[in-house]
Amino acid sequence: MRRVVAVVVGTLGGLALLASFHTSATSSLRATAPSTASRPPATAPPPQGSGTGASGAPGSTSAPSTTTTAPGGRRTIDGPSVSTRYGDVQVRAVVQGGRLVDVQALTLPSDRERSARISDFAGPELHDEALQAQSANIDVVSGATYTSEGYAQSLQAALDRAGIHS
Amino acid sequence: MRRAEQIWGTVVSVDVRDARDGADVPGALDAVFAWFKRVDDLFSTWRDDTEVRRIGRGELDVAEASPEVRTVLALCDEVRVETAGAFDITVGARAAEEVDPWPGLAPLDPSGLVKGWAVDRAASMLQDAGARAFSINAGGDVAVRGQPAPGTAWRVGIRHPWEPDKVAAVVAVVDTGVATSGRYERGDHVLDPRTGRPATALTSASVIGPDLALADAYATALVVMGVDGLRWITGVAGYAAMAITDERRVLSTPGFARHRVPAIADDA
């Protein structure tokens, strides 16, 4: 049973979170939002034959899963709390007649409390490179708002001069 | 046809590359710069007599303000909610004691969104007048429409923070906005709403997206949110971002990286 739960968490966890993210606009700021990029993502399913849900889910923090059976054969299975790059996630699977009928998020990472526009869970890696000063062939320049004096020294001013005099 | 004029304490440059036959481009440019002047009269925080300053002093009720001001304030509030408070036009009222006030510091300051909003409206005005391909650059916030030459995209440079005549990246884009917020040009004028102190997480943040008002506000929000903000914006449909850190790193979301092109074009 615990292996089944791990599979549910691993493959449906992201989906369940997506479904759970209704417009959850908050007026308060995230007080702290530590970078957790070094943790592995939680999207990979556990290896086949994995003995426990805890060891099967990458980066998981072990918490025993619990199963509750209600009258009518409707069972809820709480998965382990899994550490993801965004924080801890715990998912509840609801099974009826041997079929998965619902997946609910029990714990959501706090910094996922965002708008309904969220389109993915795991989040892609950021491209990271060293800053280089480039001389470029460009049409227009975006930058922090220059003052009128700063404009005179700017690349945009050079572009404007070239265009106006040509 | 190009025109560059001083307005908003900066310079706005318009570069029209193509217009339909018979279009009155000079007349359209006159109308665009008249619009920018009206925006300045309504929104500037550097003058006492604007609607935004009067609202900030409690002399004008928002409900009595012009439709433009009410529209922008409502949009600012949407972005505040969407960014969980990282973008907040009332932060000036809560500036920390150690913050040295600058002349434009005001209890109500939608500057982080209004420039992009005004430029998008100007782009619509130009299109309605028959301009087909043009760029507008309002002090670093850029809108591009059409193709600069048939079959090509606009090459938009992202300015290098510490070398004004160099760029840190180049993106190739059409029909979109590119906004940048940064600390290198006017000092630490972005305040963190959590502390009232200058936001110092990033040197600059640049956002690409279809709505320049939102791109402008998101760029300001990212300077407050820091690297976590880049992860946040990967989930905002249609928007992509790049940030430069004090450690001289360039961080890009996958969507932004897809727009990147080599600095020197093949035909250069």
Coordinates of C-alpha atoms in Angstrom, one line a residue:
Chain A
M1 CA 0.0 0.0 0.0
R2 CA 2.7 2.4 0.8
R3 CA 4.3 1.9 -2.6
V4 CA 1.0 2.7 -4.2
V5 CA 0.8 5.9 -2.2
A6 CA 4.2 6.9 -3.4
V7 CA 3.3 6.5 -7.0
V8 CA 0.2 8.6 -6.4
V9 CA 2.3 11.3 -4.8
G10 CA 5.0 11.1 -7.4
T11 CA 2.8 11.2 -10.5
L12 CA -0.3 12.9 -9.5
G13 CA 1.1 15.3 -6.8
G14 CA 1.8 18.0 -9.3
L15 CA -1.5 17.6 -10.9
A16 CA -3.3 17.7 -7.6
L17 CA -1.5 20.9 -6.7
L18 CA -2.5 22.4 -10.0
A19 CA -6.1 21.6 -9.4
S20 CA -5.9 23.0 -5.9
F21 CA -4.5 26.3 -6.8
H22 CA -7.6 28.4 -7.1
T23 CA -7.0 32.1 -7.1
S24 CA -5.3 32.3 -3.8
A25 CA -4.3 35.9 -3.8
T26 CA -2.8 37.0 -0.6
S27 CA -2.4 40.5 0.7
S28 CA 0.5 39.6 2.9
L29 CA 4.0 39.2 1.8
R30 CA 5.9 36.1 1.9
A31 CA 8.0 36.9 4.9
T32 CA 10.9 34.7 3.9
A33 CA 11.3 32.8 0.7
P34 CA 14.5 30.8 1.0
S35 CA 16.0 29.6 -2.2
T36 CA 15.6 25.8 -2.4
A37 CA 17.0 25.2 -5.9
S38 CA 19.5 22.7 -4.6
R39 CA 16.8 20.3 -3.7
P40 CA 15.8 17.8 -6.3
P41 CA 12.4 18.1 -8.0
A42 CA 9.5 16.0 -6.9
T43 CA 8.2 15.2 -10.4
A44 CA 10.2 12.0 -10.9
P45 CA 8.2 8.9 -10.1
P46 CA 9.8 6.5 -7.6
P47 CA 11.9 3.6 -8.8
Q48 CA 9.9 0.5 -9.6
G49 CA 9.8 -1.9 -6.7
S50 CA 10.6 0.8 -4.2
G51 CA 9.7 -0.6 -0.8
T52 CA 8.5 2.6 0.8
G53 CA 6.9 5.8 -0.2
A54 CA 9.4 7.8 1.8
S55 CA 12.5 6.4 0.0
G56 CA 10.8 6.4 -3.3
A57 CA 10.0 10.1 -3.6
P58 CA 13.1 12.1 -4.2
G59 CA 14.0 14.6 -1.5
S60 CA 11.1 13.3 0.6
T61 CA 10.9 13.8 4.3
S62 CA 9.6 10.6 5.7
A63 CA 6.2 10.6 7.3
P64 CA 4.2 7.4 7.4
S65 CA 1.1 7.3 5.2
T66 CA -2.2 6.7 6.8
T67 CA -5.3 5.0 5.4
T68 CA -8.8 5.6 6.6
T69 CA -11.8 3.6 5.4
A70 CA -15.2 5.2 5.6
P71 CA -18.5 3.4 5.3
G72 CA -19.3 2.7 1.7
G73 CA -15.8 1.6 0.9
R74 CA -14.5 5.1 0.3
R75 CA -10.9 5.2 1.5
T76 CA -8.6 8.2 2.0
I77 CA -4.9 7.6 1.8
D78 CA -2.6 10.3 3.1
G79 CA 0.8 10.2 1.4
P80 CA 4.1 11.1 3.0
S81 CA 5.1 14.7 3.3
V82 CA 7.5 15.3 0.4
S83 CA 10.1 18.0 0.3
T84 CA 10.1 19.8 -3.0
R85 CA 12.0 22.8 -4.1
Y86 CA 9.1 24.9 -3.0
G87 CA 8.6 23.4 0.4
D88 CA 6.7 20.5 1.8
V89 CA 3.8 18.9 0.0
Q90 CA 1.5 16.3 1.2
V91 CA -1.3 14.7 -0.9
R92 CA -4.4 12.7 0.1
A93 CA -5.7 10.1 -2.4
V94 CA -9.4 9.2 -2.2
V95 CA -10.1 5.7 -3.5
Q96 CA -13.6 4.2 -4.1
G97 CA -14.3 0.8 -5.4
G98 CA -10.6 0.3 -6.1
R99 CA -10.5 3.4 -8.3
L100 CA -8.8 6.7 -7.6
V101 CA -11.6 9.3 -7.4
D102 CA -9.8 12.4 -6.0
V103 CA -6.5 13.7 -5.0
Q104 CA -6.3 16.5 -2.5
A105 CA -3.4 18.6 -1.3
L106 CA -3.1 18.6 2.5
T107 CA 0.0 20.7 2.7
L108 CA 1.1 23.3 0.2
P109 CA 4.3 25.2 0.1
S110 CA 3.6 28.7 1.3
D111 CA 5.3 30.5 -1.6
R112 CA 3.0 28.8 -4.0
E113 CA 0.2 31.0 -2.8
R114 CA -0.1 32.9 -6.0
S115 CA -2.4 33.8 -8.8
A116 CA -4.4 31.5 -10.9
R117 CA -2.0 32.0 -13.8
I118 CA 0.4 29.4 -12.3
S119 CA 1.0 26.9 -15.1
D120 CA 3.5 24.5 -13.7
F121 CA 4.4 23.0 -10.4
A122 CA 8.0 22.0 -10.4
G123 CA 9.3 25.1 -12.1
P124 CA 12.1 25.0 -14.6
E125 CA 15.6 25.8 -13.8
L126 CA 16.9 29.3 -14.4
H127 CA 19.6 29.9 -16.9
D128 CA 22.7 31.2 -15.1
E129 CA 25.7 32.8 -16.7
A130 CA 28.4 35.4 -16.0
L131 CA 27.6 39.0 -17.0
Q132 CA 29.4 40.1 -20.1
A133 CA 29.7 43.6 -21.6
Q134 CA 28.7 43.3 -25.2
S135 CA 28.9 45.7 -28.1
A136 CA 25.7 44.9 -30.0
N137 CA 23.9 45.5 -33.2
I138 CA 20.5 46.5 -31.8
D139 CA 17.4 48.5 -32.6
V140 CA 16.5 49.7 -29.2
V141 CA 17.7 49.4 -25.6
S142 CA 15.8 48.5 -22.4
G143 CA 17.3 49.6 -19.1
A144 CA 16.6 51.3 -15.8
T145 CA 14.9 54.7 -16.3
Y146 CA 17.6 57.1 -17.3
T147 CA 17.6 60.8 -16.4
S148 CA 17.6 63.3 -19.2
E149 CA 21.3 63.7 -18.5
G150 CA 21.8 60.0 -18.4
Y151 CA 20.1 59.7 -21.8
A152 CA 22.8 61.8 -23.4
Q153 CA 25.4 59.1 -22.5
S154 CA 23.1 56.2 -23.4
L155 CA 23.2 53.8 -26.2
Q156 CA 19.6 54.8 -27.0
A157 CA 20.8 58.3 -27.6
A158 CA 23.4 57.1 -30.1
L159 CA 20.8 55.0 -31.9
D160 CA 18.5 58.1 -32.0
R161 CA 21.2 60.3 -33.4
A162 CA 22.2 57.7 -36.0
G163 CA 18.6 57.4 -37.1
I164 CA 17.7 61.1 -37.1
H165 CA 20.8 62.1 -39.1
S166 CA 20.6 59.2 -41.6
Chain B
M1 CA 11.1 58.5 -39.0
R2 CA 12.4 59.1 -35.5
R3 CA 11.6 61.5 -32.7
A4 CA 13.0 61.8 -29.2
E5 CA 11.7 64.3 -26.6
Q6 CA 12.2 65.0 -23.0
I7 CA 9.2 64.0 -20.8
W8 CA 8.7 62.4 -17.4
G9 CA 12.2 63.4 -16.3
T10 CA 13.6 61.1 -19.0
V11 CA 13.6 60.9 -22.8
V12 CA 11.0 59.1 -25.0
S13 CA 12.2 57.9 -28.4
V14 CA 9.9 56.7 -31.1
D15 CA 11.2 55.0 -34.2
V16 CA 8.7 54.4 -37.0
R17 CA 10.0 52.0 -39.7
D18 CA 6.9 51.4 -41.7
A19 CA 3.4 53.0 -42.2
R20 CA 0.7 52.4 -44.7
D21 CA 0.5 54.8 -47.7
G22 CA -1.0 58.1 -46.8
A23 CA -0.5 57.7 -43.0
D24 CA 0.2 61.0 -41.3
V25 CA 3.2 59.8 -39.2
P26 CA 4.3 63.3 -38.0
G27 CA 0.7 64.1 -37.0
A28 CA 0.5 60.8 -35.1
L29 CA 3.8 61.5 -33.3
D30 CA 2.5 64.9 -32.3
A31 CA -0.6 63.2 -30.8
V32 CA 1.6 60.6 -29.0
F33 CA 3.8 63.2 -27.3
A34 CA 0.7 65.2 -26.4
W35 CA -0.6 62.1 -24.7
F36 CA 2.6 61.6 -22.8
K37 CA 2.3 65.2 -21.6
R38 CA -1.2 64.5 -20.4
V39 CA 0.0 61.4 -18.5
D40 CA 2.7 63.6 -16.9
D41 CA 0.1 66.1 -15.9
L42 CA -2.0 63.4 -14.2
F43 CA 0.5 61.1 -12.7
S44 CA 3.8 62.8 -12.0
T45 CA 5.0 62.6 -8.4
W46 CA 7.6 65.3 -9.1
R47 CA 5.0 68.1 -9.2
D48 CA 2.5 69.1 -6.6
D49 CA -0.4 69.8 -8.9
T50 CA -1.0 66.3 -10.4
E51 CA -4.0 64.2 -9.6
V52 CA -1.8 61.5 -8.1
R53 CA -0.2 64.0 -5.8
R54 CA -3.6 65.4 -4.8
I55 CA -4.9 62.0 -4.0
G56 CA -1.8 61.3 -2.0
R57 CA -2.4 64.4 0.1
G58 CA -6.1 63.5 0.6
E59 CA -7.3 66.5 -1.5
L60 CA -8.9 64.4 -4.3
D61 CA -11.0 61.3 -3.9
V62 CA -10.1 58.5 -6.3
A63 CA -13.7 58.3 -7.3
E64 CA -13.5 61.9 -8.5
A65 CA -10.3 61.4 -10.4
S66 CA -9.9 61.1 -14.2
P67 CA -10.8 57.8 -15.9
E68 CA -7.1 57.3 -16.7
V69 CA -6.0 57.6 -13.0
R70 CA -8.8 55.4 -11.8
T71 CA -7.8 52.8 -14.5
V72 CA -4.2 52.8 -13.5
L73 CA -4.8 52.7 -9.8
A74 CA -7.1 49.7 -10.2
L75 CA -4.5 47.9 -12.3
C76 CA -1.8 48.7 -9.7
D77 CA -4.0 47.1 -7.1
E78 CA -4.4 43.9 -9.2
V79 CA -0.7 43.6 -9.6
R80 CA -0.2 44.2 -5.8
V81 CA -2.4 41.2 -5.1
E82 CA -0.9 39.1 -7.9
T83 CA 2.7 39.8 -6.6
A84 CA 1.6 39.2 -2.9
G85 CA 2.5 42.8 -2.1
A86 CA 5.9 43.0 -3.7
F87 CA 4.5 45.7 -6.0
D88 CA 2.8 48.3 -3.8
I89 CA 2.3 51.9 -4.9
T90 CA 1.7 53.0 -1.3
V91 CA 5.2 52.0 0.0
G92 CA 6.4 55.6 -0.2
A93 CA 4.1 56.4 2.8
R94 CA 6.0 53.7 4.8
A95 CA 9.5 54.6 3.8
A96 CA 11.9 53.7 6.6
E97 CA 13.5 56.6 8.6
E98 CA 16.9 56.0 7.1
V99 CA 15.7 56.4 3.6
D100 CA 16.8 59.8 2.2
P101 CA 13.7 61.3 0.6
W102 CA 14.1 62.2 -3.1
P103 CA 11.9 64.8 -4.7
G104 CA 9.6 62.2 -6.4
L105 CA 9.1 60.1 -3.3
A106 CA 5.3 60.2 -2.6
P107 CA 2.8 58.4 -0.5
L108 CA 1.0 57.3 -3.7
D109 CA 3.3 56.5 -6.6
P110 CA 2.2 54.4 -9.6
S111 CA 5.3 55.3 -11.6
G112 CA 6.3 51.6 -11.6
L113 CA 3.4 50.8 -13.9
V114 CA 2.2 54.0 -15.5
K115 CA 5.1 54.5 -18.0
G116 CA 4.5 51.1 -19.5
W117 CA 0.8 51.6 -19.6
A118 CA 1.1 55.0 -21.3
V119 CA 3.5 53.5 -23.9
D120 CA 1.1 50.7 -24.7
R121 CA -1.6 53.3 -25.3
A122 CA 0.7 55.3 -27.5
A123 CA 1.4 52.2 -29.5
S124 CA -2.3 51.7 -30.1
M125 CA -2.5 55.3 -31.2
L126 CA 0.3 54.9 -33.7
Q127 CA -1.3 51.7 -35.1
D128 CA -4.7 53.4 -35.4
A129 CA -2.9 56.2 -37.4
G130 CA -1.5 53.7 -39.8
A131 CA 2.0 53.0 -38.4
R132 CA 2.8 49.3 -39.0
A133 CA 6.3 48.9 -37.6
F134 CA 7.7 51.0 -34.8
S135 CA 9.4 51.0 -31.4
I136 CA 8.7 53.3 -28.5
N137 CA 11.3 53.6 -25.8
A138 CA 10.2 55.5 -22.7
G139 CA 13.4 55.9 -20.7
G140 CA 14.2 52.2 -21.0
D141 CA 10.7 50.7 -21.2
V142 CA 10.2 49.5 -24.7
A143 CA 7.2 48.5 -26.9
V144 CA 7.7 47.1 -30.4
R145 CA 5.1 46.5 -33.1
G146 CA 5.4 44.9 -36.5
Q147 CA 8.7 44.0 -38.0
P148 CA 11.6 46.4 -38.3
A149 CA 12.3 45.1 -41.8
P150 CA 10.3 42.4 -43.6
G151 CA 11.0 39.0 -42.0
T152 CA 13.0 40.3 -39.1
A153 CA 12.5 40.8 -35.4
W154 CA 13.4 43.8 -33.2
R155 CA 16.7 43.4 -31.6
V156 CA 16.3 44.8 -28.1
G157 CA 19.4 45.2 -26.0
I158 CA 19.3 44.8 -22.2
R159 CA 21.6 47.5 -20.9
H160 CA 24.7 46.6 -19.0
P161 CA 24.4 48.0 -15.5
W162 CA 27.8 49.4 -15.2
E163 CA 28.7 50.2 -18.8
P164 CA 26.1 52.5 -20.3
D165 CA 27.3 52.0 -23.9
K166 CA 27.2 48.2 -23.6
V167 CA 24.5 45.6 -23.4
A168 CA 24.3 42.5 -21.2
A169 CA 22.0 40.6 -23.5
V170 CA 20.0 40.9 -26.7
V171 CA 16.5 39.6 -27.3
A172 CA 14.8 39.2 -30.7
V173 CA 11.1 40.0 -30.3
V174 CA 8.0 41.3 -32.2
D175 CA 4.7 42.8 -30.9
T176 CA 5.6 42.8 -27.3
G177 CA 7.0 44.9 -24.4
V178 CA 10.3 44.9 -22.6
A179 CA 10.6 46.7 -19.3
T180 CA 13.6 47.0 -17.0
S181 CA 13.8 48.2 -13.4
G182 CA 17.2 48.7 -11.9
R183 CA 19.2 50.4 -9.2
Y184 CA 22.1 51.6 -11.4
E185 CA 20.6 54.7 -13.0
R186 CA 18.8 56.7 -10.2
G187 CA 19.9 54.9 -7.1
D188 CA 17.9 52.8 -4.7
H189 CA 14.4 54.2 -5.6
V190 CA 12.6 50.8 -5.4
L191 CA 11.5 50.3 -1.8
D192 CA 10.7 46.9 -0.3
P193 CA 7.1 47.1 1.0
R194 CA 8.0 44.6 3.7
T195 CA 10.6 46.9 5.3
G196 CA 10.2 50.3 3.7
R197 CA 13.9 50.1 2.9
P198 CA 15.6 50.0 -0.5
A199 CA 15.2 46.7 -2.3
T200 CA 18.7 45.4 -3.0
A201 CA 18.1 41.8 -4.0
L202 CA 18.9 42.4 -7.7
T203 CA 20.8 45.0 -9.6
S204 CA 18.2 45.0 -12.3
A205 CA 15.3 42.9 -13.6
S206 CA 13.9 42.9 -17.2
V207 CA 10.6 41.5 -18.2
I208 CA 9.2 40.6 -21.6
G209 CA 5.5 40.4 -22.1
P210 CA 2.5 41.4 -24.2
D211 CA 1.3 44.1 -21.8
L212 CA 4.0 46.6 -21.1
A213 CA 2.1 48.0 -18.1
L214 CA 2.3 44.6 -16.4
A215 CA 5.9 44.0 -17.6
D216 CA 6.9 47.3 -16.1
A217 CA 5.2 46.5 -12.8
Y218 CA 6.6 43.0 -12.7
A219 CA 10.1 44.3 -13.3
T220 CA 9.7 46.5 -10.2
A221 CA 8.3 43.6 -8.3
L222 CA 11.2 41.3 -9.2
V223 CA 13.7 43.8 -7.8
V224 CA 11.9 43.4 -4.5
M225 CA 11.3 39.6 -4.8
G226 CA 14.8 38.7 -5.9
V227 CA 15.7 35.4 -7.5
D228 CA 12.5 33.8 -6.1
G229 CA 10.6 36.3 -8.2
L230 CA 12.2 34.8 -11.4
R231 CA 10.8 31.4 -10.4
W232 CA 7.4 33.0 -9.7
I233 CA 7.3 34.7 -13.1
T234 CA 8.0 31.5 -14.9
G235 CA 4.4 30.6 -13.9
V236 CA 2.9 33.8 -15.2
A237 CA 1.6 33.0 -18.7
G238 CA 3.2 35.0 -21.5
Y239 CA 5.9 36.7 -19.4
A240 CA 9.6 36.0 -19.1
A241 CA 12.4 37.7 -17.2
M242 CA 16.1 38.2 -16.8
A243 CA 17.9 39.5 -13.8
I244 CA 21.4 40.8 -13.1
T245 CA 22.8 40.3 -9.7
D246 CA 25.4 42.3 -7.7
E247 CA 27.6 39.2 -8.1
R248 CA 27.6 39.9 -11.9
R249 CA 25.4 36.9 -12.7
V250 CA 22.8 36.9 -15.4
L251 CA 19.8 34.8 -14.6
S252 CA 17.1 34.1 -17.2
T253 CA 13.8 32.2 -17.1
P254 CA 13.5 29.6 -19.9
G255 CA 11.1 31.8 -21.8
F256 CA 13.5 34.7 -21.7
A257 CA 16.5 32.5 -22.7
R258 CA 14.5 31.4 -25.8
H259 CA 14.4 35.0 -27.0
R260 CA 18.1 35.5 -26.6
V261 CA 20.2 36.0 -29.7
P262 CA 24.0 36.6 -30.1
A263 CA 25.0 40.2 -29.5
I264 CA 26.4 40.7 -32.9
A265 CA 24.1 40.0 -35.8
D266 CA 25.5 37.9 -38.7
D267 CA 25.0 40.9 -41.0
A268 CA 26.8 43.3 -38.7

